[in-house]
Coordinates of C-alpha atoms in Angstrom, one line a residue:
M1 CA -0.1 -0.1 -0.1
R2 CA 1.2 3.4 -0.8
F3 CA 2.3 6.0 1.7
A4 CA -0.7 8.3 0.8
D5 CA -3.3 5.5 1.1
N6 CA -1.8 4.5 4.5
L7 CA -2.3 7.8 5.8
K8 CA -5.8 7.8 4.6
V9 CA -6.4 4.8 6.2
V10 CA -5.0 5.2 9.4
R11 CA -6.6 8.8 9.9
R12 CA -9.8 7.1 9.3
Q13 CA -9.5 4.1 11.5
K14 CA -8.2 6.9 14.3
Q15 CA -11.8 8.7 13.3
M16 CA -9.9 12.0 12.8
T17 CA -10.6 14.5 10.1
Q18 CA -7.9 16.3 7.9
T19 CA -8.4 19.4 10.1
D20 CA -8.0 17.4 13.3
I21 CA -4.6 16.0 12.3
A22 CA -3.4 19.1 10.6
A23 CA -4.0 21.2 14.1
Q24 CA -1.9 18.4 15.8
L25 CA 0.8 18.7 13.4
H26 CA 0.6 22.2 13.0
V27 CA 0.4 22.2 9.5
S28 CA -2.6 23.3 7.0
R29 CA -5.6 20.9 6.1
Q30 CA -4.3 21.3 2.5
T31 CA -1.0 19.9 3.2
I32 CA -2.7 17.0 4.7
S33 CA -4.8 16.6 1.7
S34 CA -1.7 17.0 -0.4
W35 CA 0.2 13.9 1.3
E36 CA -3.1 12.0 1.3
N37 CA -3.5 12.3 -2.6
G38 CA 0.3 11.6 -3.4
R39 CA 0.9 15.2 -4.5
S40 CA 3.8 15.8 -2.1
Y41 CA 5.5 14.1 0.7
P42 CA 6.4 15.2 4.4
D43 CA 9.9 15.9 5.2
I44 CA 11.9 13.6 7.5
G45 CA 11.1 15.5 10.7
M46 CA 7.5 15.7 9.9
L47 CA 7.4 12.1 8.9
V48 CA 8.5 11.3 12.5
Q49 CA 6.0 13.5 14.0
I50 CA 3.0 11.8 12.1
S51 CA 4.5 8.4 13.1
K52 CA 4.0 9.6 16.9
A53 CA 0.3 11.3 16.1
Y54 CA -0.8 7.8 14.7
D55 CA 1.0 5.8 17.0
L56 CA 2.6 3.8 14.0
S57 CA 5.9 3.0 13.1
I58 CA 7.8 4.6 10.2
D59 CA 8.4 1.3 8.5
R60 CA 4.5 0.8 8.5
L61 CA 4.0 4.2 6.9
L62 CA 6.6 3.8 4.3
K63 CA 5.7 0.0 3.5
E64 CA 5.9 -0.8 -0.2
D65 CA 6.1 2.8 -1.2
L66 CA 9.2 2.8 -3.4
G67 CA 8.2 6.3 -4.8
M68 CA 8.5 7.7 -1.5
L69 CA 11.7 5.9 -0.5
E70 CA 13.2 7.3 -3.8
H71 CA 12.1 10.8 -3.0
Y72 CA 14.0 10.6 0.6
E73 CA 17.2 9.4 -1.1
A74 CA 17.0 12.2 -3.5
Q75 CA 16.2 14.5 -0.8
A76 CA 19.1 13.4 1.2
T77 CA 21.4 13.6 -1.8
S78 CA 20.5 17.4 -2.3
S79 CA 20.6 18.2 1.2
R80 CA 24.1 17.0 1.2
H81 CA 25.2 19.1 -1.7
Q82 CA 23.7 21.9 -0.1
R83 CA 25.6 21.6 3.2
R84 CA 28.8 21.1 1.3
L85 CA 27.8 24.5 -0.6
V86 CA 27.3 26.0 2.7
V87 CA 30.7 24.8 4.1
V88 CA 32.4 26.3 1.1
S89 CA 30.7 29.7 1.3
Y90 CA 31.5 29.8 5.0
Y91 CA 35.0 29.6 4.7
L92 CA 35.2 32.1 2.0
V93 CA 33.0 34.6 4.0
V94 CA 35.5 34.1 6.9
G95 CA 38.6 34.4 4.5
L96 CA 37.2 37.2 2.6
L97 CA 35.8 39.1 5.8
F98 CA 39.5 39.0 7.0
L99 CA 40.7 40.4 3.8
S100 CA 38.0 43.1 3.8
Y101 CA 39.0 44.3 7.3
L102 CA 42.7 43.9 6.3
C103 CA 42.1 46.1 3.3
H104 CA 40.4 48.7 5.5
F105 CA 43.2 49.0 8.1
M106 CA 46.0 48.7 5.2
N107 CA 44.1 51.5 3.4
W108 CA 44.2 49.7 0.2
S109 CA 42.3 52.3 -1.8
V110 CA 44.0 51.9 -5.3
G111 CA 43.3 49.5 -7.9
T112 CA 40.6 46.8 -8.0
V113 CA 41.5 44.7 -4.8
P114 CA 38.9 46.4 -2.7
V115 CA 36.3 46.0 -5.2
I116 CA 37.3 42.2 -5.7
I117 CA 37.4 41.5 -2.1
N118 CA 34.1 43.3 -1.1
G119 CA 32.2 42.0 -4.2
S120 CA 33.1 38.6 -3.3
L121 CA 32.2 39.1 0.1
I122 CA 28.9 40.0 -1.1
M123 CA 28.2 37.2 -3.1
T124 CA 29.4 34.8 -0.7
T125 CA 27.4 36.2 2.2
V126 CA 24.4 36.2 0.2
T127 CA 24.9 32.2 -0.8
L128 CA 25.4 31.6 2.9
I129 CA 22.5 33.3 4.0
M130 CA 20.1 31.6 1.5
N131 CA 21.3 28.1 2.6
Y132 CA 21.3 29.0 6.2
P133 CA 17.8 27.0 6.6
Y134 CA 20.0 23.7 6.3
F135 CA 21.4 24.7 9.8
D136 CA 19.4 25.2 13.0
D137 CA 16.8 27.7 13.6
W138 CA 18.2 31.3 14.3
V139 CA 16.1 31.7 17.3
P140 CA 14.5 28.6 18.7
T141 CA 13.9 30.5 21.9
K142 CA 13.3 34.0 23.3
R143 CA 16.8 33.8 24.8
R144 CA 18.4 33.0 21.8
G145 CA 16.7 35.7 20.0
W146 CA 18.3 38.3 22.4
E147 CA 21.6 36.7 22.3
L148 CA 21.6 37.0 18.5
F149 CA 20.1 40.6 18.9
G150 CA 23.2 41.4 21.3
V151 CA 25.6 39.9 18.7
I152 CA 24.3 41.8 15.9
A153 CA 24.2 45.0 18.0
M154 CA 27.8 44.6 19.1
L155 CA 29.2 44.0 15.5
A156 CA 27.2 46.7 14.1
V157 CA 28.7 49.2 16.6
L158 CA 32.1 47.8 16.0
N159 CA 32.0 48.3 12.3
I160 CA 30.4 52.0 12.6
A161 CA 33.3 52.8 14.7
L162 CA 35.8 51.5 12.3
E163 CA 33.9 53.2 9.5
W164 CA 33.0 56.4 11.1
P165 CA 36.1 58.7 10.4
V166 CA 35.6 57.8 6.8
L167 CA 31.9 58.2 6.8
A168 CA 32.1 61.8 8.8
H169 CA 34.6 62.7 6.1
Q170 CA 32.2 62.2 3.2
I171 CA 29.4 64.5 4.7
P172 CA 29.6 67.7 3.0
T173 CA 29.0 70.9 4.9
T174 CA 26.1 73.3 3.7
S175 CA 28.6 76.0 2.8
F176 CA 30.6 73.6 0.8
L177 CA 27.6 72.6 -1.1
N178 CA 26.5 76.1 -1.5
A179 CA 30.0 77.4 -2.9
H180 CA 30.2 74.2 -5.5
A181 CA 27.6 72.8 -7.5
G182 CA 25.2 71.8 -4.7
A183 CA 22.9 69.3 -6.2
Y184 CA 25.4 67.6 -8.1
L185 CA 27.7 67.2 -5.1
A186 CA 24.8 66.2 -2.8
G187 CA 23.8 63.3 -5.2
N188 CA 27.6 62.3 -5.4
A189 CA 28.0 62.4 -1.6
S190 CA 24.6 60.4 -1.0
G191 CA 25.7 57.7 -3.4
K192 CA 29.0 57.4 -1.5
L193 CA 27.5 57.4 1.7
L194 CA 24.9 54.9 0.5
G195 CA 27.9 52.7 -0.6
D196 CA 29.4 53.0 2.6
F197 CA 26.5 52.0 4.7
L198 CA 26.1 48.8 2.4
H199 CA 29.6 47.8 3.1
L200 CA 28.8 48.2 7.0
F201 CA 25.9 45.9 6.5
I202 CA 27.6 43.4 4.7
W203 CA 30.8 43.5 7.1
T204 CA 28.1 42.9 10.0
A205 CA 26.1 39.9 8.1
A206 CA 29.5 38.2 7.4
A207 CA 30.8 38.6 10.8
V208 CA 27.2 37.2 12.2
M209 CA 27.7 34.4 10.0
A210 CA 31.3 33.8 11.2
I211 CA 30.2 33.9 14.8
E212 CA 26.8 32.2 14.8
I213 CA 27.5 29.1 12.5
P214 CA 30.1 27.6 14.6
L215 CA 28.1 28.2 17.8
Q216 CA 25.2 26.5 16.4
Q217 CA 27.2 23.6 15.3
A218 CA 28.6 23.6 18.8
R219 CA 25.4 23.5 20.4
K220 CA 24.1 20.7 18.0
A221 CA 26.9 18.6 19.1
A222 CA 26.5 19.2 22.8
S223 CA 22.9 18.4 22.7

């Protein structure tokens, strides 16, 4: 019997509606309907929850459904590829973050080196953020939420302090704007400031990733 048919039969034996089991599993009724009609499959974590809700072994639920087993094999392969991408991206972010700070402190402002470093840092940070769901949740508890907020605030203040001398230098005075082509210079200065603030955001995001991901893995190993 297919997994979808198993779900439907067991639910009816338990005298439960799709709405009942959806509320118990914290999913929508449409999701239950999709599983029972074979249009989609639950993930591994949800499969365990279904097994507990129906008081039925996972072996019984998956019995004779080769299509579902193939689905989970493909899902596991995809997950391994994604995790490999996350690991590579993580080391790129850490290395490029270090180079970016070094570029700032050494005042490497000539040539394409800063552009290459910061451009690569943006791309790898975005890649890492997109793949973060393959790690544990950011804020599983309220306490973790405040801890994460503290890390972000601390890094943001640190980066602003490092960049502030440059930012303050970029802000033109009113008398300077009046003495020169005001509108043009104001637009030019605004663009430069926007770029600097984007740099601050990328610095902070990359630093948060560099700190949080090892902490997540350490917590997972300790639990």
